[in-house]
């Protein structure tokens, strides 16, 4: 059973705009990089291959995207990956999860066949990761945006997939707003 991770990430300098009231641009960039490193490391300990969705960074494989629309970019990436020799499971995981560990992703990797996993955010309404069983979920319609967890559940059911919610603290704690920054404090030592 092969599992790949796909990490969407915007170009350097373009991410985390909602943190602007709390952090100047260079600190936001450093935080974004520290969170991305954490997510890449967690993926390396849990999946067979990690692919970035965005501009190239370092030596990791990537599918190019210029950051102008997450759902369309993910749909395109899923189509590209499905055309080749796709893995049994693709985990789409956000790059802004400062508490993510390999164990969190292993839970998403180990779901039964025909089961689509939705890792919700701290509010229970957003989506921080999706675990897609392939090839069944090849036509999955991504619904990132407000209330995406519920919409992703419906999209899974449309494809005849069983949708399960996965809640772990590492997967739930994304950093969107200044109030979330307490969960990334341990990374500031690295970032400064
Ligand atoms: N490739 C790509 N990645 C995206 C896109 N939109 C968001 N992401 C990434 O998806 C993850 C979660 O996105 P958000 O929480 O909205 O983060 P963000 O867009 O940096 O934050 P804000 O500017 O505050 O909305 C982060 O790793 C982003 O870099 C997009 O259009 N394309
Ligand atoms: O859909 C969600 O969970 C968020 O509102 C937006 O998604 P993102 O934070 O991954 O862009």
Coordinates of N, CA, C and O in Angstrom, one line a residue, residues 39-192:
X39 N 5.9 20.3 8.6 CA 4.9 19.4 7.9 C 5.7 18.5 7.0 O 5.3 17.3 6.9
X40 N 6.7 19.0 6.3 CA 7.5 18.1 5.4 C 8.2 17.0 6.2 O 8.2 15.8 5.8
X41 N 8.7 17.4 7.4 CA 9.3 16.3 8.3 C 8.3 15.3 8.7 O 8.6 14.1 8.7
X42 N 7.1 15.7 9.1 CA 6.1 14.8 9.6 C 5.7 13.9 8.4 O 5.6 12.7 8.6
X43 N 5.6 14.4 7.2 CA 5.3 13.6 6.1 C 6.4 12.6 5.8 O 6.1 11.4 5.5
X44 N 7.6 13.0 5.9 CA 8.7 12.1 5.6 C 8.7 10.9 6.5 O 9.1 9.8 6.1
X45 N 8.1 11.1 7.7 CA 8.1 9.9 8.7 C 6.8 9.1 8.5 O 6.6 8.1 9.3
X46 N 5.9 9.5 7.6 CA 4.6 8.8 7.5 C 4.3 8.3 6.1 O 3.4 7.3 6.0
X47 N 4.8 8.9 5.1 CA 4.3 8.5 3.7 C 5.5 8.1 2.8 O 6.7 8.4 3.2
X48 N 5.2 7.6 1.6 CA 6.3 7.1 0.8 C 6.9 8.2 -0.1 O 8.0 8.1 -0.5
X49 N 6.1 9.3 -0.3 CA 6.6 10.3 -1.2 C 5.8 11.6 -0.9 O 4.6 11.6 -0.6
X50 N 6.6 12.7 -0.9 CA 5.9 14.0 -0.6 C 6.1 14.9 -1.8 O 7.2 15.1 -2.3
X51 N 5.0 15.6 -2.1 CA 5.0 16.5 -3.3 C 4.4 17.8 -2.9 O 3.4 17.9 -2.2
X52 N 5.1 18.9 -3.2 CA 4.6 20.2 -3.0 C 3.7 20.6 -4.1 O 3.9 20.3 -5.3
X53 N 2.6 21.4 -3.8 CA 1.8 22.0 -4.8 C 2.0 23.5 -4.7 O 1.6 24.2 -3.7
X54 N 2.8 24.1 -5.6 CA 3.1 25.5 -5.5 C 4.4 25.7 -6.3 O 4.8 24.9 -7.1
X55 N 5.1 26.9 -6.1 CA 6.3 27.1 -6.8 C 7.4 26.1 -6.2 O 7.3 25.7 -5.1
X56 N 8.4 25.8 -7.0 CA 9.5 24.9 -6.5 C 10.2 25.5 -5.3 O 10.4 26.7 -5.2
X57 N 10.6 24.6 -4.4 CA 11.3 25.0 -3.1 C 12.2 23.8 -2.8 O 11.7 22.7 -2.7
X58 N 13.5 24.1 -2.7 CA 14.4 23.0 -2.3 C 14.3 21.8 -3.3 O 14.1 22.0 -4.5
X59 N 14.6 20.6 -2.8 CA 14.7 19.5 -3.7 C 13.5 18.7 -3.8 O 13.5 17.7 -4.5
X60 N 12.4 19.0 -3.1 CA 11.2 18.2 -3.2 C 10.5 18.2 -4.5 O 10.5 19.3 -5.2
X61 N 9.9 17.1 -4.9 CA 9.1 17.1 -6.2 C 8.0 18.1 -6.0 O 7.5 18.3 -4.9
X62 N 7.6 18.7 -7.1 CA 6.5 19.7 -7.0 C 5.6 19.7 -8.2 O 6.0 19.3 -9.3
X63 N 4.4 20.1 -8.0 CA 3.5 20.4 -9.1 C 3.3 21.9 -9.1 O 2.9 22.4 -8.0
X64 N 3.6 22.6 -10.2 CA 3.6 24.0 -10.1 C 2.1 24.6 -9.9 O 1.2 24.1 -10.5
X65 N 2.1 25.6 -9.1 CA 0.8 26.4 -8.9 C 1.2 27.8 -8.5 O 2.1 28.0 -7.7
X66 N 0.5 28.8 -9.0 CA 0.9 30.2 -8.7 C 0.1 30.7 -7.5 O 0.2 31.9 -7.2
X67 N -0.8 29.9 -6.9 CA -1.4 30.4 -5.6 C -2.7 31.2 -5.8 O -3.1 31.9 -5.0
X68 N -3.3 31.1 -7.0 CA -4.5 31.9 -7.2 C -5.8 31.2 -7.0 O -6.9 31.7 -7.4
X69 N -5.8 30.0 -6.4 CA -7.0 29.3 -6.2 C -6.8 27.9 -5.8 O -6.3 27.1 -6.6
X70 N -7.0 27.6 -4.5 CA -6.6 26.3 -4.0 C -7.4 25.1 -4.6 O -6.8 24.1 -4.9
X71 N -8.7 25.3 -4.7 CA -9.5 24.2 -5.1 C -9.2 23.8 -6.6 O -9.0 22.6 -6.9
X72 N -9.0 24.8 -7.4 CA -8.7 24.5 -8.8 C -7.3 23.9 -8.9 O -7.0 22.9 -9.7
X73 N -6.4 24.4 -8.1 CA -5.0 23.8 -8.1 C -5.0 22.4 -7.7 O -4.3 21.5 -8.2
X74 N -5.7 22.1 -6.6 CA -5.8 20.7 -6.1 C -6.4 19.8 -7.1 O -6.0 18.6 -7.3
X75 N -7.5 20.2 -7.8 CA -8.2 19.4 -8.8 C -7.2 19.1 -9.9 O -7.1 17.9 -10.4
X76 N -6.4 20.1 -10.3 CA -5.5 19.9 -11.4 C -4.4 18.9 -10.9 O -4.0 17.9 -11.7
X77 N -3.9 19.0 -9.7 CA -2.9 18.1 -9.2 C -3.4 16.7 -9.1 O -2.7 15.7 -9.5
X78 N -4.6 16.5 -8.6 CA -5.2 15.2 -8.5 C -5.3 14.6 -9.9 O -5.0 13.4 -10.0
X79 N -5.7 15.3 -10.9 CA -5.8 14.8 -12.2 C -4.4 14.4 -12.7 O -4.3 13.3 -13.3
X80 N -3.4 15.2 -12.5 CA -2.1 14.8 -12.9 C -1.6 13.6 -12.3 O -1.1 12.6 -12.9
X81 N -1.8 13.5 -11.0 CA -1.3 12.3 -10.2 C -2.1 11.0 -10.6 O -1.5 10.0 -10.7
X82 N -3.4 11.2 -10.9 CA -4.2 10.1 -11.3 C -3.9 9.5 -12.6 O -4.1 8.3 -12.9
X83 N -3.3 10.3 -13.5 CA -2.9 9.9 -14.9 C -1.7 9.0 -14.9 O -1.5 8.2 -15.8
X84 N -0.8 9.2 -13.9 CA 0.4 8.4 -13.9 C 0.1 7.0 -13.2 O -0.8 6.3 -13.5
X85 N 1.0 6.7 -12.3 CA 0.8 5.5 -11.4 C 0.5 6.0 -10.0 O 1.4 6.2 -9.2
X86 N -0.8 6.2 -9.7 CA -1.1 6.9 -8.5 C -0.9 6.0 -7.3 O -0.9 4.7 -7.4
X87 N -0.7 6.6 -6.1 CA -0.6 5.8 -4.9 C -2.0 5.2 -4.5 O -3.0 5.6 -5.1
X88 N -2.0 4.4 -3.5 CA -3.3 3.9 -3.0 C -4.1 5.0 -2.2 O -5.3 4.9 -2.1
X89 N -3.3 5.9 -1.7 CA -3.9 7.0 -0.9 C -3.1 8.3 -1.1 O -1.9 8.2 -1.1
X90 N -3.8 9.4 -1.2 CA -3.1 10.7 -1.3 C -3.6 11.5 -0.1 O -4.8 11.7 0.0
X91 N -2.7 12.0 0.7 CA -3.1 12.8 1.8 C -2.7 14.3 1.4 O -1.6 14.6 1.2
X92 N -3.8 15.1 1.3 CA -3.6 16.5 1.1 C -3.5 17.2 2.5 O -4.4 17.1 3.3
X93 N -2.3 17.8 2.8 CA -2.2 18.3 4.1 C -1.7 19.8 4.0 O -0.7 20.1 3.3
X94 N -2.3 20.7 4.8 CA -1.9 22.1 4.8 C -0.5 22.3 5.3 O 0.0 21.5 6.1
X95 N 0.1 23.3 4.9 CA 1.5 23.6 5.2 C 1.6 24.4 6.5 O 2.7 24.8 6.9
X96 N 0.5 24.7 7.2 CA 0.5 25.6 8.3 C 0.1 24.9 9.6 O -0.7 25.5 10.4
X97 N 0.7 23.8 9.8 CA 0.3 23.0 11.0 C 1.5 22.8 11.9 O 2.3 21.8 11.8
X98 N 1.8 23.7 12.9 CA 3.0 23.8 13.6 C 3.2 22.7 14.6 O 4.3 22.5 15.2
X99 N 2.1 21.9 14.9 CA 2.2 20.8 15.9 C 2.1 19.5 15.2 O 1.9 18.4 15.9
X100 N 2.2 19.4 13.9 CA 2.0 18.1 13.2 C 3.1 17.2 13.5 O 4.3 17.6 13.4
X101 N 2.8 15.9 13.7 CA 3.8 14.8 13.8 C 3.5 13.7 12.8 O 2.4 13.6 12.3
X102 N 4.5 12.9 12.6 CA 4.3 11.8 11.7 C 3.1 10.9 12.1 O 2.3 10.4 11.3
X103 N 2.9 10.7 13.4 CA 1.8 9.9 13.9 C 0.5 10.4 13.5 O -0.4 9.6 13.2
X104 N 0.3 11.7 13.4 CA -1.0 12.3 13.0 C -1.3 11.8 11.5 O -2.4 11.4 11.2
X105 N -0.2 11.9 10.7 CA -0.4 11.5 9.3 C -0.6 10.0 9.1 O -1.3 9.5 8.2
X106 N 0.1 9.2 10.0 CA -0.1 7.8 9.9 C -1.5 7.3 10.2 O -2.0 6.4 9.6
X107 N -2.2 8.1 11.0 CA -3.6 7.8 11.3 C -4.4 8.0 10.0 O -5.3 7.2 9.7
X108 N -4.1 9.0 9.3 CA -4.8 9.3 8.0 C -4.4 8.3 6.9 O -5.2 8.0 6.0
X109 N -3.2 7.8 7.0 CA -2.7 6.8 6.0 C -3.3 5.5 6.2 O -3.4 4.7 5.2
X110 N -3.7 5.2 7.4 CA -4.1 3.8 7.8 C -5.6 3.5 7.7 O -6.1 2.5 8.1
X111 N -6.4 4.5 7.0 CA -7.8 4.3 7.0 C -8.2 3.1 6.0 O -7.4 2.8 5.1
X112 N -9.3 2.5 6.3 CA -9.7 1.4 5.4 C -10.0 1.8 4.0 O -10.3 3.0 3.8
X113 N -10.0 0.9 3.1 CA -10.3 1.2 1.7 C -11.7 1.8 1.6 O -12.6 1.6 2.4
X114 N -11.9 2.7 0.6 CA -13.2 3.3 0.3 C -13.5 4.3 1.4 O -14.7 4.7 1.5
X115 N -12.6 4.7 2.3 CA -12.9 5.6 3.3 C -12.1 6.9 3.1 O -10.9 6.8 2.8
X116 N -12.7 8.0 3.1 CA -12.1 9.3 2.9 C -12.0 10.0 4.3 O -13.0 10.1 5.0
X117 N -10.8 10.4 4.7 CA -10.6 11.0 6.0 C -10.6 12.5 5.9 O -10.0 13.1 5.0
X118 N -11.3 13.2 6.8 CA -11.3 14.6 6.9 C -10.8 15.0 8.2 O -11.4 14.7 9.3
X119 N -9.6 15.7 8.2 CA -9.1 16.2 9.5 C -9.5 17.7 9.6 O -9.1 18.5 8.8
X120 N -10.3 17.9 10.6 CA -10.9 19.2 10.8 C -10.0 20.2 11.6 O -9.1 19.7 12.3
X121 N -10.3 21.4 11.5 CA -9.5 22.4 12.2 C -10.0 22.6 13.7 O -10.9 21.8 14.1
X122 N -9.5 23.5 14.5 CA -9.8 23.6 15.9 C -11.3 23.9 16.1 O -11.9 23.7 17.1
X123 N -11.9 24.5 15.0 CA -13.3 24.9 15.2 C -14.3 23.8 14.7 O -15.5 23.9 14.9
X124 N -13.7 22.7 14.1 CA -14.5 21.6 13.6 C -15.2 21.9 12.3 O -15.9 21.1 11.8
X125 N -14.9 23.0 11.7 CA -15.6 23.4 10.5 C -14.7 23.5 9.2 O -15.2 23.2 8.1
X126 N -13.5 23.8 9.4 CA -12.5 23.9 8.3 C -11.8 22.5 8.1 O -12.0 21.6 8.9
X127 N -11.0 22.5 7.0 CA -10.3 21.2 6.7 C -8.8 21.5 6.7 O -8.4 22.3 6.0
X128 N -8.1 20.7 7.5 CA -6.7 20.8 7.5 C -5.9 19.7 6.8 O -4.8 19.9 6.3
X129 N -6.6 18.6 6.6 CA -6.1 17.5 5.8 C -7.2 16.7 5.3 O -8.3 16.6 5.9
X130 N -6.9 16.0 4.1 CA -7.9 15.1 3.5 C -7.1 13.8 3.1 O -6.0 14.0 2.6
X131 N -7.6 12.7 3.4 CA -7.0 11.4 3.0 C -7.9 10.8 1.9 O -9.0 10.3 2.2
X132 N -7.4 10.8 0.7 CA -8.2 10.3 -0.4 C -7.8 8.9 -0.9 O -6.6 8.7 -1.3
X133 N -8.7 8.0 -0.9 CA -8.4 6.6 -1.4 C -8.5 6.7 -2.9 O -9.5 7.1 -3.5
X134 N -7.4 6.2 -3.6 CA -7.4 6.2 -5.0 C -7.5 4.8 -5.5 O -7.0 3.8 -4.9
X135 N -8.0 4.5 -6.7 CA -8.5 5.6 -7.7 C -9.9 6.1 -7.4 O -10.4 7.0 -8.1
X136 N -10.6 5.6 -6.4 CA -12.0 5.9 -6.2 C -12.3 7.4 -6.1 O -13.3 8.0 -6.5
X137 N -11.3 8.1 -5.4 CA -11.5 9.5 -5.1 C -10.8 10.4 -6.2 O -10.7 11.6 -6.0
X138 N -10.5 9.8 -7.4 CA -9.8 10.6 -8.4 C -10.6 11.8 -8.9 O -10.0 12.8 -9.3
X139 N -11.9 11.7 -8.8 CA -12.8 12.8 -9.2 C -13.3 13.7 -8.1 O -14.2 14.5 -8.2
X140 N -12.6 13.6 -6.9 CA -13.0 14.4 -5.8 C -13.1 15.9 -6.1 O -12.1 16.4 -6.6
X141 N -14.2 16.5 -5.6 CA -14.3 18.0 -5.8 C -13.9 18.7 -4.5 O -14.6 18.6 -3.5
X142 N -12.7 19.4 -4.6 CA -12.3 20.1 -3.4 C -13.2 21.3 -3.1 O -13.6 22.0 -4.0
X143 N -13.4 21.5 -1.8 CA -14.3 22.6 -1.4 C -13.7 23.5 -0.4 O -14.4 23.9 0.6
X144 N -12.4 23.7 -0.4 CA -11.8 24.6 0.6 C -12.4 26.0 0.6 O -12.8 26.5 -0.5
X145 N -12.6 26.5 1.8 CA -13.3 27.8 2.0 C -14.2 27.6 3.2 O -14.0 26.7 4.0
X146 N -15.1 28.5 3.4 CA -15.9 28.5 4.6 C -16.7 27.2 4.7 O -17.3 26.8 3.8
X147 N -16.6 26.6 5.9 CA -17.4 25.4 6.2 C -17.0 24.2 5.3 O -17.9 23.3 5.0
X148 N -15.8 24.1 5.0 CA -15.3 23.1 4.0 C -15.5 21.6 4.6 O -15.6 20.7 3.8
X149 N -15.4 21.4 5.9 CA -15.4 20.1 6.4 C -16.7 19.4 6.0 O -16.7 18.3 5.4
X150 N -17.8 20.1 6.2 CA -19.1 19.6 5.8 C -19.3 19.3 4.3 O -19.8 18.3 3.8
X151 N -18.8 20.3 3.5 CA -18.8 20.2 2.1 C -18.0 19.0 1.6 O -18.3 18.3 0.6
X152 N -16.8 18.8 2.2 CA -16.0 17.7 1.8 C -16.6 16.3 2.2 O -16.5 15.4 1.4
X153 N -17.4 16.3 3.3 CA -18.1 15.1 3.6 C -19.1 14.8 2.5 O -19.2 13.7 2.0
X154 N -19.8 15.8 2.1 CA -20.9 15.6 1.0 C -20.2 15.2 -0.3 O -20.7 14.3 -1.0
X155 N -19.0 15.8 -0.6 CA -18.3 15.5 -1.8 C -17.9 14.0 -1.8 O -17.9 13.3 -2.8
X156 N -17.5 13.5 -0.7 CA -17.1 12.1 -0.5 C -18.3 11.2 -0.8 O -18.2 10.2 -1.5
X157 N -19.4 11.6 -0.2 CA -20.6 10.7 -0.3 C -21.1 10.7 -1.7 O -21.5 9.6 -2.2
X158 N -20.9 11.8 -2.4 CA -21.3 11.8 -3.9 C -20.5 10.7 -4.6 O -21.1 10.1 -5.6
X159 N -19.3 10.4 -4.2 CA -18.5 9.4 -4.9 C -18.7 8.0 -4.3 O -18.0 7.1 -4.7
X160 N -19.6 7.9 -3.4 CA -19.9 6.6 -2.8 C -18.8 6.2 -1.7 O -18.7 5.0 -1.4
X161 N -18.1 7.2 -1.2 CA -17.1 6.9 -0.2 C -17.6 7.2 1.2 O -18.5 8.0 1.4
X162 N -17.1 6.4 2.1 CA -17.4 6.6 3.5 C -16.5 7.7 4.1 O -15.3 7.6 4.0
X163 N -17.1 8.8 4.6 CA -16.3 9.9 5.1 C -16.2 9.8 6.6 O -17.2 9.6 7.3
X164 N -15.0 9.9 7.1 CA -14.8 9.9 8.6 C -14.0 11.1 9.0 O -13.1 11.6 8.2
X165 N -14.3 11.6 10.1 CA -13.6 12.8 10.7 C -12.5 12.3 11.6 O -12.7 11.5 12.4
X166 N -11.3 12.9 11.4 CA -10.2 12.6 12.2 C -9.8 13.8 13.0 O -9.6 14.9 12.4
X167 N -9.7 13.7 14.3 CA -9.4 14.8 15.1 C -8.2 14.5 16.0 O -8.2 13.7 16.9
X168 N -7.0 15.1 15.7 CA -5.9 15.0 16.5 C -5.4 16.4 16.8 O -5.7 17.3 15.9
X169 N -4.7 16.6 17.9 CA -4.3 18.0 18.1 C -3.3 18.5 17.1 O -3.4 19.7 16.7
X170 N -2.4 17.6 16.6 CA -1.5 18.1 15.6 C -2.2 18.5 14.3 O -1.7 19.4 13.6
X171 N -3.2 17.8 13.9 CA -3.9 18.1 12.7 C -4.9 19.3 12.8 O -5.2 20.0 11.9
X172 N -5.4 19.5 14.1 CA -6.4 20.5 14.3 C -5.8 22.0 14.4 O -6.5 22.9 14.1
X173 N -4.6 22.0 14.8 CA -4.0 23.4 15.1 C -3.3 24.0 13.9 O -2.1 24.0 13.8
X174 N -4.1 24.6 13.1 CA -3.5 25.4 12.0 C -3.4 26.9 12.5 O -4.0 27.2 13.5
X175 N -2.6 27.6 11.8 CA -2.4 29.0 12.2 C -3.0 29.9 11.2 O -2.5 30.1 10.1
X176 N -4.2 30.5 11.5 CA -4.9 31.4 10.6 C -4.9 32.8 11.1 O -4.7 33.7 10.3
X177 N -5.2 33.0 12.4 CA -5.4 34.3 12.9 C -4.4 34.6 14.0 O -3.9 33.6 14.6
X178 N -4.2 35.8 14.4 CA -3.3 36.1 15.5 C -3.6 35.3 16.8 O -2.7 34.9 17.5
X179 N -4.9 35.1 17.1 CA -5.2 34.3 18.3 C -4.7 32.9 18.3 O -4.5 32.2 19.3
X180 N -4.3 32.4 17.1 CA -3.8 31.0 16.9 C -2.3 30.9 17.2 O -1.8 29.8 17.4
X181 N -1.7 32.0 17.3 CA -0.2 32.0 17.3 C 0.4 31.3 18.5 O 1.6 30.9 18.4
X182 N -0.3 31.2 19.6 CA 0.2 30.5 20.8 C 0.6 29.1 20.4 O 1.6 28.6 21.0
X183 N -0.1 28.5 19.5 CA 0.2 27.1 19.1 C 1.5 27.0 18.2 O 2.0 25.9 17.9
X184 N 2.1 28.2 17.9 CA 3.3 28.1 17.1 C 4.5 28.7 17.8 O 5.6 28.9 17.2
X185 N 4.3 29.0 19.1 CA 5.3 29.7 19.9 C 6.7 29.0 19.8 O 7.7 29.6 19.7
X186 N 6.6 27.6 19.9 CA 7.8 26.8 19.9 C 8.6 27.0 18.6 O 9.8 26.7 18.6
X187 N 8.0 27.4 17.5 CA 8.7 27.6 16.3 C 9.3 29.0 16.2 O 10.2 29.2 15.4
X188 N 8.9 29.9 17.0 CA 9.5 31.3 16.9 C 11.0 31.3 17.3 O 11.8 32.0 16.8
X189 N 11.3 30.4 18.2 CA 12.7 30.3 18.6 C 13.5 29.9 17.4 O 14.6 30.5 17.2
X190 N 13.0 29.0 16.6 CA 13.7 28.6 15.4 C 13.7 29.8 14.3 O 14.6 30.0 13.6
X191 N 12.5 30.5 14.3 CA 12.3 31.4 13.2 C 13.1 32.8 13.5 O 13.3 33.5 12.5
X192 N 13.5 33.0 14.7 CA 14.1 34.3 14.9 C 15.6 34.3 15.1 O 16.2 33.2 15.1

